[in-house]
Amino acid sequence: MATKKKWEYSPAPESKQPAAIASRYELFINGKWQKPSSGNYFNSINPATEEKLSEIALAEEADVNKAVQAARQGYEKYWKKISPTERGKYIFRIARIMQERARELAVTETMDGGKPIRESRDFDIPTAANHFFYYAGWADKLDFAFPNKKANSLGVAGQITPWNFPLLMAAWKIAPALATGNTVVLKPAETTSLTTLKLAEIIQEADLPPGVVNIITGAGQTGALLTKHTDINKIAFTGSTEVGKIIQRTLAGSSKKLTLELGGKGANIIFEDAPIDQAVEGVINGIFFNQGHVCCAGSRLYVQESIAKIFIKKLKDRIGTLLVGDPLDKNTDIGAINSAQQLKTIQSFIKIGKAEGASFYESDCALPKKGYFCRPSLFTNVAQSNRIAQEEIFGPVLCILTFRTDDEVIEKANNSPYGLSAGIWTDKGARIFNISKRIRAGVIWANTYNLFDPTSPFGGYKESGFGREGGLQGLQPYVQLS
Ligand code: NAD
Ligand code: MN
């Protein structure tokens, strides 16, 4: 197969101008921008250039207390008393302003986090706005969501998000909380706070009553203070399984409700009767999308033995055509790894895989001199018990295993501490239903991968966490039924 050459494309960089990033961001508490009590700030950098983008307020104990108090007052004074229809209007307004500022949000997301502009422009930002639209619709229809029951709000929700889909994760958390009548204190991840801070500007512009949404910034320490606060009714966390376990221990014995969206090691399963070229594209999208910084990535590929040779060859050819580089370039397929730390983690897993005896193949593309970049790669001759097949790498590294029978692949796919996502590629509808019933994963895609919609719930089994976000099910964690 003739490989498409990378240099057929002329550079098509998006302008940085629309991002309009301020040189400094304060904390958004009680509807106002407030300086951190300690006077401390930390930098957010662009991982593609290593340049400083802005400095961000570091929230410490006094600030966390202030934010929770503002959320409590916002709940008692305003949000609890406002009619559900009015609540819906506020949420709808947030969605509309997000659409108006979509370009600004997309460029900011790409500069702050390193993901290709194509992803932030076509996926992250529109999907985030859609979540607000969707939950705006539920605000005055909770009686239909929970027939014959009354859905009572909980009070104040503390929410913590990761760095891989910053604005989208904030939308997944804030929209259902507000629709069900709760107020919020949210802390974004420290490497990617900027779009969440812009969301705070949007919330201010939408004129929400003071204290209904508060955004505090900082690292794990700030997050830990939030989870320990005694005047919070609910914690929603998305991040690593390791931190999820710490939070679960912190909350043990308290009456706080908890949802955890944690890691994954998705099994993408290709049967010999699958449409091969479509499946190759699906595998590429499943793992190399967003640099593999995706909890539900199809990072374990199971190919039926009879087609393994041809499938792996096609995959390698396709990997060779992926464009790695400037995330602001509209042609870029794989942008920058989010941080130096994450790049180190990925590199150490590549070393581990080689030491475990697996065969390594990577694209021969050139990498930019500055910034954190990683070539797309894959491992073959992987054993089920290898660390690279069991642990989350969270980068553009695919592990390929083979199988012969349905029973064998189900056993292998389920042999994982995680259970977030899976994919099945086959021509037979009956096989899709049969296999998907027996795989323990929250989301299972058939003949596609990594498709999202606000109406469809998302969440995991086992060490991938519990509780669902999105859809009707996403309302449940924010209500007490009576
Ligand atoms: P992380 O757990 O290190 O951090 C997540 C968030 O928690 C950040 O905001 C961080 O500041 C905060 N935090 C860190 N320590 C804390 C503590 N002790 N108490 C409270 N908060 C704390 O994860 P990450 O590296 O930012 O994100 C990558 C991980 O997130 C991956 O494992 C990935 O699978 C997972 N993830 C899961 C989903 C999902 O929906 N299941 C979505 C995205 C990412
Ligand atoms: Mn950053």
Coordinates of C-alpha atoms and ligand atoms in Angstrom, one line a residue:
M1 CA 0.0 0.0 0.0
A2 CA 1.4 3.4 -0.9
T3 CA 1.7 5.5 2.2
K4 CA 0.3 9.0 2.0
K5 CA 3.2 11.4 2.5
K6 CA 3.0 13.9 5.3
W7 CA 4.5 16.8 3.3
E8 CA 1.5 17.0 1.0
Y9 CA -0.1 19.4 3.5
S10 CA 0.8 23.1 3.8
P11 CA 0.7 24.5 7.4
A12 CA -2.8 25.8 8.3
P13 CA -2.3 27.3 11.8
E14 CA -5.3 28.8 13.7
S15 CA -4.6 32.2 15.1
K16 CA -3.8 32.5 18.8
Q17 CA -5.7 35.8 18.9
P18 CA -9.2 34.6 19.7
A19 CA -8.0 32.9 22.9
A20 CA -7.7 36.3 24.6
I21 CA -6.0 34.8 27.7
A22 CA -5.5 37.2 30.6
S23 CA -2.1 37.4 32.2
R24 CA -3.7 36.5 35.6
Y25 CA -6.8 34.7 36.8
E26 CA -8.3 35.1 40.3
L27 CA -10.7 32.8 42.1
F28 CA -14.4 33.0 41.2
I29 CA -16.3 33.0 44.5
N30 CA -19.7 34.4 45.2
G31 CA -20.1 35.8 41.7
K32 CA -16.9 37.9 42.0
W33 CA -13.2 37.5 41.1
Q34 CA -11.4 37.3 44.4
K35 CA -7.7 37.3 45.2
P36 CA -6.4 34.2 46.9
S37 CA -5.9 34.6 50.7
S38 CA -2.2 33.6 50.5
G39 CA -1.4 35.8 47.5
N40 CA 0.1 32.8 45.7
Y41 CA -0.3 32.0 42.0
F42 CA 1.0 29.2 39.8
N43 CA 1.7 29.1 36.0
S44 CA -0.3 27.4 33.3
I45 CA 1.9 26.7 30.3
N46 CA 1.3 25.7 26.7
P47 CA 2.7 22.1 26.5
A48 CA 3.3 22.5 22.8
T49 CA 5.8 25.4 23.3
E50 CA 6.6 25.3 27.0
E51 CA 5.6 29.0 27.1
K52 CA 3.8 30.5 30.1
L53 CA 0.2 31.4 29.2
S54 CA -1.1 32.9 32.4
E55 CA -0.8 32.8 36.2
I56 CA -3.6 31.3 38.2
A57 CA -4.7 31.8 41.8
L58 CA -3.8 29.1 44.3
A59 CA -6.7 28.4 46.6
E60 CA -5.8 27.4 50.1
E61 CA -7.9 26.5 53.1
A62 CA -9.4 30.0 53.7
D63 CA -10.4 30.2 50.1
V64 CA -12.0 26.8 50.0
N65 CA -14.0 27.6 53.1
K66 CA -15.1 30.9 51.5
A67 CA -16.2 29.1 48.3
V68 CA -18.2 26.5 50.1
Q69 CA -19.8 29.1 52.3
A70 CA -20.7 31.1 49.2
A71 CA -22.2 28.0 47.6
R72 CA -24.2 27.3 50.7
Q73 CA -25.6 30.8 50.8
G74 CA -26.3 30.7 47.0
Y75 CA -28.2 27.5 47.6
E76 CA -30.3 28.7 50.6
K77 CA -30.9 32.3 49.4
Y78 CA -31.4 31.8 45.7
W79 CA -31.1 28.5 43.9
K80 CA -33.3 26.4 46.2
K81 CA -36.1 29.1 45.8
I82 CA -35.9 29.7 42.1
S83 CA -38.5 27.9 40.0
P84 CA -37.3 24.9 37.9
T85 CA -38.3 26.7 34.7
E86 CA -36.1 29.7 35.7
R87 CA -33.2 27.4 36.5
G88 CA -33.5 25.9 33.1
K89 CA -33.4 29.4 31.5
Y90 CA -30.1 30.2 33.3
I91 CA -28.5 26.9 32.1
F92 CA -29.8 27.5 28.6
R93 CA -28.2 30.9 28.6
I94 CA -24.8 29.4 29.6
A95 CA -25.0 27.1 26.6
R96 CA -25.8 29.9 24.3
I97 CA -22.9 32.1 25.5
M98 CA -20.6 29.1 25.2
Q99 CA -21.6 28.8 21.5
E100 CA -21.0 32.5 21.0
R101 CA -17.5 32.2 22.5
A102 CA -16.8 28.8 20.9
R103 CA -13.8 29.9 18.9
E104 CA -12.2 31.5 21.9
L105 CA -12.8 28.4 24.0
A106 CA -11.4 26.1 21.4
V107 CA -8.2 28.0 20.9
T108 CA -7.7 28.3 24.6
E109 CA -8.3 24.6 25.2
T110 CA -5.8 23.7 22.6
M111 CA -3.1 26.2 23.8
D112 CA -3.5 25.2 27.5
G113 CA -3.8 21.5 27.1
G114 CA -2.1 20.5 23.8
K115 CA -4.9 18.8 22.0
P116 CA -5.4 19.4 18.2
I117 CA -7.6 22.4 17.4
R118 CA -9.7 20.0 15.2
E119 CA -10.6 18.1 18.4
S120 CA -11.3 21.1 20.6
R121 CA -13.2 22.9 17.8
D122 CA -15.3 20.0 16.5
F123 CA -15.6 17.9 19.7
D124 CA -14.8 19.4 23.1
I125 CA -16.5 22.7 22.9
P126 CA -19.7 21.8 21.0
T127 CA -20.2 18.7 23.1
A128 CA -19.7 20.8 26.3
A129 CA -22.3 23.3 25.1
N130 CA -24.7 20.4 24.2
H131 CA -24.5 19.1 27.7
F132 CA -25.8 22.5 29.0
F133 CA -28.5 22.5 26.4
Y134 CA -29.5 19.0 27.3
Y135 CA -29.7 19.5 31.1
A136 CA -31.4 22.9 30.7
G137 CA -34.2 20.8 29.2
W138 CA -34.4 18.5 32.3
A139 CA -34.6 21.3 34.9
D140 CA -38.4 21.6 34.8
K141 CA -39.1 18.0 33.9
L142 CA -37.7 16.1 36.9
D143 CA -41.1 14.7 37.7
F144 CA -40.9 12.9 34.4
A145 CA -37.4 11.8 35.0
F146 CA -38.5 10.2 38.3
P147 CA -42.2 9.3 38.0
N148 CA -44.2 9.2 41.2
K149 CA -41.3 10.5 43.2
K150 CA -40.1 13.9 44.3
A151 CA -36.5 14.7 43.3
N152 CA -35.0 16.8 46.0
S153 CA -31.8 18.7 45.6
L154 CA -28.8 17.8 47.8
G155 CA -27.3 21.2 48.5
V156 CA -23.7 21.9 47.7
A157 CA -21.7 19.8 45.3
G158 CA -17.9 19.7 45.3
Q159 CA -16.5 18.8 41.9
I160 CA -13.0 17.9 40.7
T161 CA -12.0 17.5 37.1
P162 CA -9.0 16.1 35.2
W163 CA -6.8 17.6 32.5
N164 CA -7.8 15.6 29.4
F165 CA -11.2 17.2 28.6
P166 CA -11.2 20.3 30.8
L167 CA -14.3 22.2 29.6
L168 CA -16.2 19.1 28.7
M169 CA -15.7 17.5 32.2
A170 CA -16.7 20.8 33.8
A171 CA -19.9 20.7 31.7
W172 CA -20.6 17.1 32.6
K173 CA -20.4 18.1 36.3
I174 CA -22.0 21.6 36.5
A175 CA -24.9 21.1 34.1
P176 CA -26.7 18.2 35.9
A177 CA -25.9 19.7 39.3
L178 CA -27.6 23.0 38.4
A179 CA -30.5 21.4 36.7
T180 CA -31.4 19.4 39.8
G181 CA -31.1 22.5 42.0
N182 CA -27.7 22.2 43.6
T183 CA -25.0 24.7 43.9
V184 CA -21.3 24.0 43.0
V185 CA -17.7 24.5 44.0
L186 CA -15.6 23.1 41.2
K187 CA -11.8 22.7 41.0
P188 CA -10.2 22.1 37.5
A189 CA -6.9 20.3 37.0
E190 CA -3.9 22.5 37.6
T191 CA -2.4 22.2 34.1
T192 CA -5.6 23.1 32.3
S193 CA -7.7 25.6 34.3
L194 CA -8.2 28.2 31.6
T195 CA -11.4 27.1 29.9
T196 CA -13.0 26.5 33.2
L197 CA -12.1 30.0 34.3
K198 CA -13.6 31.3 31.0
L199 CA -16.7 29.2 31.9
A200 CA -16.8 31.2 35.1
E201 CA -16.8 34.4 33.0
I202 CA -19.7 33.0 31.0
I203 CA -21.6 32.1 34.2
Q204 CA -21.1 35.7 35.3
E205 CA -22.3 37.0 31.9
A206 CA -25.3 34.7 32.2
D207 CA -26.1 36.5 35.4
L208 CA -26.4 33.5 37.7
P209 CA -27.2 34.5 41.3
P210 CA -24.0 34.9 43.4
G211 CA -22.6 31.7 44.9
V212 CA -24.5 29.3 42.6
V213 CA -21.2 28.3 40.8
N214 CA -17.8 28.9 42.3
I215 CA -14.5 28.0 40.6
I216 CA -11.4 27.5 42.7
T217 CA -8.0 26.7 41.2
G218 CA -5.0 24.8 42.6
A219 CA -3.5 21.3 42.6
G220 CA -4.3 18.1 44.5
Q221 CA -4.0 19.8 47.9
T222 CA -6.8 22.2 47.0
G223 CA -8.9 19.3 45.8
A224 CA -8.3 17.4 49.0
L225 CA -9.4 20.4 51.1
L226 CA -12.7 20.4 49.1
T227 CA -13.3 16.7 49.6
K228 CA -12.7 17.1 53.4
H229 CA -15.0 20.1 53.9
T230 CA -17.9 19.2 56.2
D231 CA -20.5 21.5 54.6
I232 CA -20.6 19.7 51.3
N233 CA -23.3 17.2 50.4
K234 CA -21.9 15.6 47.4
I235 CA -18.5 15.0 45.8
A236 CA -18.1 14.2 42.0
F237 CA -14.6 13.3 41.0
T238 CA -13.1 12.4 37.6
G239 CA -9.4 11.5 37.6
S240 CA -7.1 8.6 38.4
T241 CA -8.1 5.5 40.3
E242 CA -5.3 6.2 42.8
V243 CA -6.8 9.6 43.8
G244 CA -10.3 8.1 43.6
K245 CA -9.4 5.6 46.3
I246 CA -8.0 8.4 48.5
I247 CA -11.3 10.3 48.2
Q248 CA -13.3 7.2 48.9
R249 CA -11.4 6.8 52.2
T250 CA -11.8 10.5 53.0
L251 CA -15.6 10.2 52.6
A252 CA -16.0 6.9 54.5
G253 CA -18.4 7.3 57.3
S254 CA -19.7 10.7 56.2
S255 CA -23.1 11.3 54.7
K256 CA -21.7 12.9 51.5
K257 CA -22.8 11.2 48.3
L258 CA -20.0 10.2 45.9
T259 CA -19.5 9.5 42.2
L260 CA -16.1 8.5 40.8
E261 CA -15.2 8.4 37.1
L262 CA -11.7 6.8 37.1
G263 CA -9.3 5.1 34.7
G264 CA -9.7 2.5 32.0
K265 CA -8.1 0.0 29.7
G266 CA -10.7 -0.3 27.0
A267 CA -10.7 -3.6 24.9
N268 CA -11.3 -2.9 21.2
I269 CA -12.2 -6.3 19.7
I270 CA -11.9 -7.0 15.9
F271 CA -13.6 -10.1 14.5
E272 CA -12.5 -11.6 11.2
D273 CA -15.9 -10.6 9.6
A274 CA -15.4 -6.9 10.5
P275 CA -15.2 -4.3 7.8
I276 CA -11.4 -4.1 7.9
D277 CA -10.6 -0.6 6.7
Q278 CA -13.3 0.9 8.8
A279 CA -12.1 -1.0 11.8
V280 CA -8.5 0.3 11.2
E281 CA -9.9 3.8 11.3
G282 CA -11.9 3.0 14.4
V283 CA -8.8 1.7 16.2
I284 CA -6.8 4.7 15.2
N285 CA -9.6 7.0 16.5
G286 CA -10.0 4.9 19.6
I287 CA -6.4 5.3 20.9
F288 CA -4.7 8.1 19.1
F289 CA -7.5 10.6 19.4
N290 CA -6.5 13.3 21.9
Q291 CA -2.9 11.8 22.2
G292 CA -4.5 8.8 24.0
H293 CA -5.3 11.0 26.9
V294 CA -8.7 9.4 27.1
C295 CA -10.0 7.3 30.0
C296 CA -12.2 5.2 27.6
A297 CA -9.4 4.8 25.0
G298 CA -9.4 1.5 23.1
S299 CA -5.9 0.9 24.4
R300 CA -6.0 -2.9 24.3
L301 CA -6.7 -4.2 20.8
Y302 CA -7.9 -7.8 20.4
V303 CA -7.6 -9.0 16.8
Q304 CA -8.9 -12.4 15.7
E305 CA -5.9 -14.5 14.7
S306 CA -7.0 -15.2 11.1
I307 CA -6.8 -11.5 10.2
A308 CA -4.1 -10.3 12.6
K309 CA -1.3 -10.1 10.1
I310 CA -3.1 -8.0 7.5
F311 CA -4.8 -5.9 10.2
I312 CA -1.5 -5.0 11.9
K313 CA 0.1 -4.2 8.6
K314 CA -2.8 -1.8 7.7
L315 CA -2.5 -0.2 11.2
K316 CA 1.2 0.4 10.9
D317 CA 0.7 2.0 7.4
R318 CA -2.0 4.2 8.8
I319 CA 0.1 5.2 11.9
G320 CA 2.8 6.3 9.5
T321 CA 0.4 8.9 8.0
L322 CA -0.7 10.5 11.3
L323 CA 0.5 14.1 11.6
V324 CA 2.1 14.9 14.9
G325 CA 2.9 18.5 15.8
D326 CA 1.5 22.0 16.3
P327 CA -1.9 21.5 18.0
L328 CA -3.1 24.8 16.5
D329 CA -2.5 23.5 13.0
K330 CA -5.9 22.4 11.5
N331 CA -4.2 19.3 9.9
T332 CA -2.7 18.0 13.1
D333 CA -3.9 14.5 14.2
I334 CA -1.8 14.2 17.4
G335 CA -0.9 17.3 19.4
A336 CA 1.2 17.8 22.5
I337 CA 1.3 15.5 25.5
N338 CA -0.3 17.5 28.4
S339 CA 2.7 17.8 30.6
A340 CA 6.3 16.8 31.0
Q341 CA 5.2 14.5 33.8
Q342 CA 2.7 12.7 31.6
L343 CA 5.3 12.4 28.8
K344 CA 7.7 10.7 31.3
T345 CA 5.0 8.3 32.4
I346 CA 4.3 7.3 28.7
Q347 CA 8.1 6.9 28.0
S348 CA 8.5 4.7 31.1
F349 CA 5.6 2.4 29.9
I350 CA 7.3 2.1 26.5
K351 CA 10.5 0.9 28.3
I352 CA 8.5 -1.5 30.5
G353 CA 6.8 -3.0 27.4
K354 CA 10.2 -3.5 25.7
A355 CA 11.6 -5.1 28.8
E356 CA 8.5 -7.4 29.1
G357 CA 9.5 -8.7 25.6
A358 CA 6.8 -7.2 23.5
S359 CA 7.7 -5.9 20.0
F360 CA 7.6 -2.2 19.6
Y361 CA 6.7 -0.2 16.4
E362 CA 6.5 3.6 16.1
S363 CA 5.9 6.1 13.4
D364 CA 9.1 7.6 12.0
C365 CA 7.7 11.1 12.0
A366 CA 9.8 14.0 13.1
L367 CA 8.9 15.7 16.4
P368 CA 8.9 19.4 17.1
K369 CA 12.1 20.5 19.0
K370 CA 10.2 22.3 21.8
G371 CA 7.2 21.0 23.7
Y372 CA 6.1 17.6 24.9
F373 CA 5.5 15.3 22.0
C374 CA 5.3 11.5 21.5
R375 CA 5.2 9.4 18.3
P376 CA 2.2 7.2 17.9
S377 CA 3.2 3.6 18.5
L378 CA 2.1 0.0 19.0
F379 CA 3.2 -3.1 20.8
T380 CA 2.7 -6.6 19.3
N381 CA 3.5 -10.0 20.9
V382 CA 1.9 -8.7 24.1
A383 CA 0.9 -11.2 26.8
Q384 CA -2.3 -10.7 28.8
S385 CA -0.4 -10.5 32.0
N386 CA 2.1 -7.8 30.8
R387 CA 1.9 -4.5 32.7
I388 CA 1.4 -2.7 29.4
A389 CA -1.8 -4.7 28.9
Q390 CA -3.1 -4.3 32.4
E391 CA -2.2 -0.7 33.4
E392 CA -3.4 2.6 32.0
I393 CA -0.7 4.3 29.9
F394 CA -2.8 7.3 29.0
G395 CA -0.8 8.1 25.8
P396 CA -0.7 7.2 22.1
V397 CA 0.6 3.6 22.7
L398 CA -1.6 0.7 21.5
C399 CA -1.2 -2.9 22.8
I400 CA -2.2 -5.6 20.4
L401 CA -3.2 -9.1 21.5
T402 CA -4.9 -11.9 19.4
F403 CA -7.7 -14.4 20.1
R404 CA -9.4 -17.3 18.4
T405 CA -12.9 -17.7 19.9
D406 CA -15.6 -15.6 21.3
D407 CA -15.3 -17.1 24.8
E408 CA -11.5 -16.5 24.8
V409 CA -11.8 -12.8 23.9
I410 CA -14.5 -12.2 26.5
E411 CA -12.4 -13.8 29.1
K412 CA -9.4 -11.7 28.1
A413 CA -11.3 -8.5 27.8
N414 CA -12.7 -8.9 31.3
N415 CA -9.3 -9.8 32.7
S416 CA -8.6 -6.2 33.8
P417 CA -9.0 -4.2 37.0
Y418 CA -10.9 -1.7 34.9
G419 CA -14.3 -1.8 33.2
L420 CA -15.0 1.6 31.5
S421 CA -15.3 0.9 27.8
A422 CA -15.0 -1.6 25.0
G423 CA -15.5 -1.8 21.2
I424 CA -16.8 -4.7 19.1
W425 CA -16.3 -4.8 15.3
T426 CA -18.2 -7.5 13.5
D427 CA -20.7 -7.9 10.7
K428 CA -23.1 -9.9 12.9
G429 CA -25.7 -8.1 15.0
A430 CA -26.3 -11.2 17.1
R431 CA -22.6 -11.4 18.0
I432 CA -22.7 -7.7 19.1
F433 CA -25.5 -8.4 21.5
N434 CA -24.0 -11.6 22.8
I435 CA -20.6 -10.2 23.4
S436 CA -21.7 -6.9 24.8
K437 CA -23.9 -8.6 27.4
R438 CA -20.9 -10.5 28.7
I439 CA -18.3 -7.7 28.8
R440 CA -18.2 -5.8 32.0
A441 CA -17.8 -2.3 30.8
G442 CA -19.9 0.8 31.2
V443 CA -19.8 1.9 27.5
I444 CA -19.6 -0.6 24.6
W445 CA -19.4 0.7 21.1
A446 CA -20.3 -1.5 18.1
N447 CA -18.6 -0.8 14.8
T448 CA -17.5 2.6 16.0
Y449 CA -15.5 4.0 18.9
N450 CA -15.3 7.2 21.1
L451 CA -18.7 8.6 20.1
F452 CA -20.4 10.7 22.7
D453 CA -23.8 12.3 23.2
P454 CA -25.3 14.2 26.1
T455 CA -28.3 11.9 26.2
S456 CA -26.3 8.7 26.7
P457 CA -24.9 7.8 30.2
F458 CA -21.2 7.2 30.8
G459 CA -19.4 5.5 33.7
G460 CA -17.6 2.4 34.8
Y461 CA -17.5 -0.9 36.6
K462 CA -14.8 -2.2 39.0
E463 CA -11.8 0.2 39.4
S464 CA -13.2 2.5 36.7
G465 CA -15.5 3.9 39.4
F466 CA -19.3 4.2 40.0
G467 CA -22.2 6.5 39.2
R468 CA -23.1 7.7 35.7
E469 CA -22.7 11.1 34.0
G470 CA -24.8 12.1 31.0
G471 CA -28.3 11.2 30.1
L472 CA -31.3 10.7 32.4
Q473 CA -29.0 8.6 34.6
G474 CA -26.7 11.6 35.1
L475 CA -29.4 13.4 37.1
Q476 CA -29.6 10.6 39.7
P477 CA -26.3 11.3 41.6
Y478 CA -27.6 14.9 42.3
V479 CA -31.0 14.1 43.8
Q480 CA -32.5 12.5 46.9
L481 CA -35.8 10.9 46.0
S482 CA -38.8 11.0 48.3
Ligands
NAD1 P1 -5.5 12.9 38.9 O1 -6.3 12.0 39.7 O2 -4.1 13.1 39.2 O3 -6.2 14.4 39.1 C1 -7.5 14.6 38.8 C2 -8.0 15.8 39.6 O4 -7.9 15.5 41.0 C3 -7.1 17.1 39.4 O5 -7.9 18.2 39.4 C4 -6.2 17.1 40.6 O6 -5.7 18.3 41.0 C5 -7.1 16.5 41.7 N1 -6.5 15.8 42.8 C6 -5.2 15.3 42.9 N2 -5.0 14.8 44.1 C7 -6.1 15.0 44.8 C8 -6.5 14.6 46.1 N3 -5.7 13.9 47.0 N4 -7.8 15.0 46.5 C9 -8.6 15.6 45.7 N5 -8.3 16.0 44.5 C10 -7.1 15.6 44.0 O7 -5.8 12.5 37.4 P2 -5.3 13.2 36.2 O8 -3.8 12.8 36.0 O9 -5.5 14.7 36.2 O10 -6.2 12.6 35.0 C11 -5.9 11.4 34.4 C12 -6.7 10.3 35.0 O11 -8.1 10.6 35.0 C13 -6.6 9.0 34.2 O12 -6.4 8.0 35.1 C14 -8.0 8.9 33.5 O13 -8.4 7.6 33.2 C15 -8.9 9.6 34.4 N6 -10.1 10.1 33.7 C16 -11.2 9.4 33.9 C17 -12.4 9.9 33.2 C18 -13.7 9.2 33.4 O14 -14.7 9.7 33.0 N7 -13.7 7.9 33.9 C19 -12.3 11.0 32.4 C20 -11.1 11.7 32.3 C21 -10.0 11.2 33.0
MN2 MN -1.6 24.4 30.6

